Protein backbone atom coordinates (compact mmCIF):
# COMPACT_ATOMS: atom_id res chain seq x y z
CA MET A 1 55.34 191.00 218.15
CA LYS A 2 51.92 191.24 219.80
CA LEU A 3 50.32 191.79 216.38
CA THR A 4 52.02 188.68 214.99
CA LEU A 5 50.92 186.66 218.00
CA PHE A 6 47.37 188.00 217.62
CA VAL A 7 47.28 187.15 213.88
CA CYS A 8 48.64 183.66 214.57
CA SER A 9 46.00 183.19 217.27
CA ILE A 10 43.23 184.21 214.86
CA ILE A 11 44.55 181.86 212.17
CA ALA A 12 44.80 179.02 214.69
CA VAL A 13 41.21 179.60 215.85
CA LEU A 14 39.98 179.67 212.23
CA LEU A 15 41.87 176.52 211.35
CA LEU A 16 40.72 174.74 214.50
CA GLY A 17 37.12 175.77 213.84
CA ARG A 18 37.43 174.59 210.25
CA GLY A 19 38.88 171.28 211.46
CA VAL A 20 35.94 170.69 213.78
CA ASN A 21 33.53 171.46 210.93
CA ALA A 22 35.47 169.19 208.60
CA LEU A 23 35.19 166.35 211.14
CA ALA A 24 31.46 166.98 211.48
CA ASP A 25 31.10 167.04 207.68
CA ASP A 26 33.08 163.80 207.44
CA ALA A 27 30.84 162.09 210.00
CA GLU A 28 27.72 163.31 208.19
CA LEU A 29 29.10 162.11 204.85
CA LYS A 30 29.76 158.63 206.26
CA GLU A 31 26.37 158.55 207.93
CA GLN A 32 24.62 159.47 204.67
CA PHE A 33 26.56 156.81 202.76
CA VAL A 34 25.85 154.10 205.34
CA HIS A 35 22.17 155.08 205.28
CA ALA A 36 22.03 154.70 201.48
CA TYR A 37 24.08 151.49 201.57
CA SER A 38 21.77 149.94 204.16
CA PHE A 39 18.90 149.96 201.64
CA TYR A 40 21.10 148.14 199.15
CA GLN A 41 22.15 145.54 201.74
CA GLU A 42 18.50 144.90 202.60
CA GLY A 43 17.67 144.27 198.94
CA GLN A 44 15.59 147.43 198.71
CA TYR A 45 17.09 148.46 195.40
CA LEU A 46 14.69 151.22 194.38
CA PRO A 47 15.13 153.27 197.59
CA ALA A 48 18.85 152.38 197.57
CA PHE A 49 19.22 153.94 194.13
CA ALA A 50 17.32 157.06 195.21
CA GLU A 51 19.36 157.47 198.40
CA LEU A 52 22.62 156.90 196.53
CA GLU A 53 21.55 159.54 194.00
CA LYS A 54 20.82 161.95 196.84
CA PHE A 55 24.21 161.16 198.36
CA LEU A 56 26.00 161.80 195.07
CA LYS A 57 24.26 165.15 194.67
CA MET A 58 25.30 166.18 198.18
CA TYR A 59 28.84 164.78 197.99
CA PRO A 60 29.84 164.45 194.31
CA ASN A 61 33.57 164.43 195.06
CA SER A 62 33.60 162.37 198.25
CA GLU A 63 35.75 159.36 198.88
CA PHE A 64 32.59 157.23 198.53
CA ALA A 65 31.37 158.68 195.22
CA ASP A 66 32.86 155.82 193.21
CA GLU A 67 31.28 153.18 195.44
CA ALA A 68 27.93 154.99 195.42
CA THR A 69 28.02 155.01 191.61
CA PHE A 70 28.91 151.32 191.53
CA LEU A 71 26.09 150.48 193.95
CA GLN A 72 23.67 152.41 191.77
CA GLY A 73 24.70 150.14 188.91
CA GLU A 74 24.22 147.09 191.12
CA SER A 75 20.80 148.34 192.22
CA LEU A 76 19.74 148.81 188.60
CA PHE A 77 21.11 145.38 187.66
CA ALA A 78 19.15 143.77 190.50
CA GLN A 79 16.01 145.43 189.16
CA ASN A 80 16.76 144.07 185.66
CA GLN A 81 17.37 147.57 184.32
CA LEU A 82 20.39 146.33 182.49
CA ALA A 83 20.97 149.16 180.00
CA ALA A 84 20.84 151.72 182.81
CA ALA A 85 23.17 149.56 184.92
CA ALA A 86 25.67 149.42 182.05
CA GLU A 87 25.57 153.22 181.85
CA LYS A 88 26.46 153.48 185.55
CA TYR A 89 29.39 151.06 185.23
CA GLU A 90 30.64 152.93 182.16
CA TYR A 91 30.27 156.24 183.99
CA LEU A 92 32.35 154.92 186.88
CA ILE A 93 35.08 153.79 184.49
CA ARG A 94 35.10 157.13 182.64
CA THR A 95 34.90 159.33 185.72
CA TYR A 96 37.10 157.73 188.37
CA LYS A 97 40.51 157.13 186.80
CA ASP A 98 42.41 154.06 188.04
CA ASP A 99 39.77 153.35 190.62
CA ARG A 100 39.85 150.53 193.15
CA LEU A 101 36.50 149.34 191.77
CA PHE A 102 37.57 149.08 188.12
CA ASP A 103 37.86 145.31 188.14
CA ASP A 104 34.38 145.04 189.68
CA ALA A 105 33.02 147.57 187.19
CA TYR A 106 34.52 145.77 184.19
CA PHE A 107 33.22 142.41 185.36
CA ARG A 108 29.72 143.75 185.97
CA LEU A 109 29.79 145.69 182.69
CA GLY A 110 30.68 142.51 180.81
CA ASP A 111 28.05 140.55 182.72
CA THR A 112 25.44 143.20 181.96
CA TYR A 113 26.24 143.31 178.26
CA TYR A 114 26.25 139.52 178.14
CA HIS A 115 22.73 139.45 179.59
CA LEU A 116 21.67 142.12 177.10
CA GLY A 117 22.98 139.95 174.25
CA GLU A 118 25.52 142.64 173.32
CA TYR A 119 28.33 140.14 173.04
CA LYS A 120 30.91 142.39 171.34
CA LYS A 121 30.66 144.89 174.18
CA ALA A 122 30.73 142.08 176.74
CA ARG A 123 33.85 140.70 175.08
CA ALA A 124 35.58 144.09 175.28
CA ALA A 125 34.77 144.41 179.00
CA PHE A 126 35.87 140.87 179.87
CA GLU A 127 39.06 141.23 177.82
CA LYS A 128 39.87 144.50 179.61
CA LEU A 129 39.26 142.79 182.96
CA THR A 130 41.39 139.73 182.23
CA THR A 131 44.19 141.74 180.59
CA ASP A 132 44.46 144.74 182.92
CA TYR A 133 43.45 143.06 186.19
CA PRO A 134 44.86 139.51 186.02
CA LYS A 135 45.09 139.19 189.82
CA SER A 136 41.56 140.42 190.38
CA ARG A 137 39.17 138.41 192.48
CA TRP A 138 37.20 138.14 189.22
CA GLY A 139 40.09 136.48 187.38
CA VAL A 140 38.63 133.00 186.83
CA ASP A 141 35.08 134.31 186.48
CA GLY A 142 36.32 136.87 183.97
CA TYR A 143 37.89 134.18 181.81
CA TYR A 144 34.86 131.92 182.11
CA TRP A 145 32.45 134.61 180.99
CA LEU A 146 34.86 135.76 178.31
CA ALA A 147 34.81 132.17 177.04
CA GLU A 148 31.00 132.07 177.15
CA THR A 149 30.87 135.38 175.31
CA LEU A 150 33.31 134.21 172.64
CA TYR A 151 31.27 131.04 172.25
CA SER A 152 28.13 133.14 171.77
CA LEU A 153 29.98 135.12 169.10
CA LYS A 154 30.83 131.79 167.45
CA ASP A 155 34.55 132.43 167.88
CA TYR A 156 35.09 128.85 168.94
CA ALA A 157 38.89 128.77 168.78
CA ALA A 158 39.17 131.80 171.06
CA SER A 159 36.49 130.39 173.39
CA ILE A 160 38.46 127.14 173.75
CA SER A 161 41.56 129.13 174.75
CA ALA A 162 39.58 131.05 177.36
CA TYR A 163 38.01 127.84 178.73
CA GLN A 164 41.48 126.32 178.97
CA LYS A 165 42.65 129.37 180.91
CA VAL A 166 39.78 128.85 183.37
CA ILE A 167 40.85 125.26 184.02
CA GLN A 168 44.52 126.26 184.17
CA LEU A 169 43.75 128.89 186.82
CA ASP A 170 41.42 126.71 188.90
CA ALA A 171 40.63 123.10 187.99
CA ASN A 172 38.11 123.03 190.86
CA TYR A 173 36.29 126.15 189.71
CA GLN A 174 32.53 125.96 190.14
CA TYR A 175 32.00 125.93 186.35
CA ALA A 176 35.03 123.81 185.41
CA ASP A 177 32.79 120.95 184.24
CA PHE A 178 30.89 123.38 182.01
CA ALA A 179 34.21 124.65 180.65
CA TYR A 180 35.25 121.10 179.70
CA TYR A 181 31.87 120.42 178.15
CA SER A 182 31.86 123.69 176.22
CA MET A 183 35.38 123.07 174.91
CA ALA A 184 34.31 119.68 173.58
CA TYR A 185 31.16 121.14 172.09
CA ALA A 186 33.14 123.96 170.42
CA LEU A 187 35.32 121.38 168.65
CA PHE A 188 32.31 119.98 166.82
């Protein structure tokens, strides 16, 4: 009985000690992420990318790894390093299955490819966004940029449908007037 009590005491001490270390590690992880994120918030995209990279090397499987990867993509996009930004968004989509940032990643991936003039890839990203994440905060924007992409691909009939969806979802959308104009232009 005393041996069992002694073994249980040792296990409890080890678990308690591990719990304290885990809490310390958790606080350090959050502190490192906030530190990296602060550079991004301040518009210091080059140091933000570097600090996020450092964070990902230290904590590759942390609860913030997906967001750190996404912010790396955003930092690259802000620096007009569009191809590298697209790689980060694609990496996030490949690596973090069913992630909470997928709708953001697909929107930004489509936006990035659109700015690169890679309209077929932009179309695929915007279609994935509007099909798989219809209630996303990017819903109307996704359809608008899908329409713009389709228009750039000279798929006028499909672009008209996407512009109509924009107006159907939000007639007061910031680009609704452009959607009406582009629909009329696509008819001629």
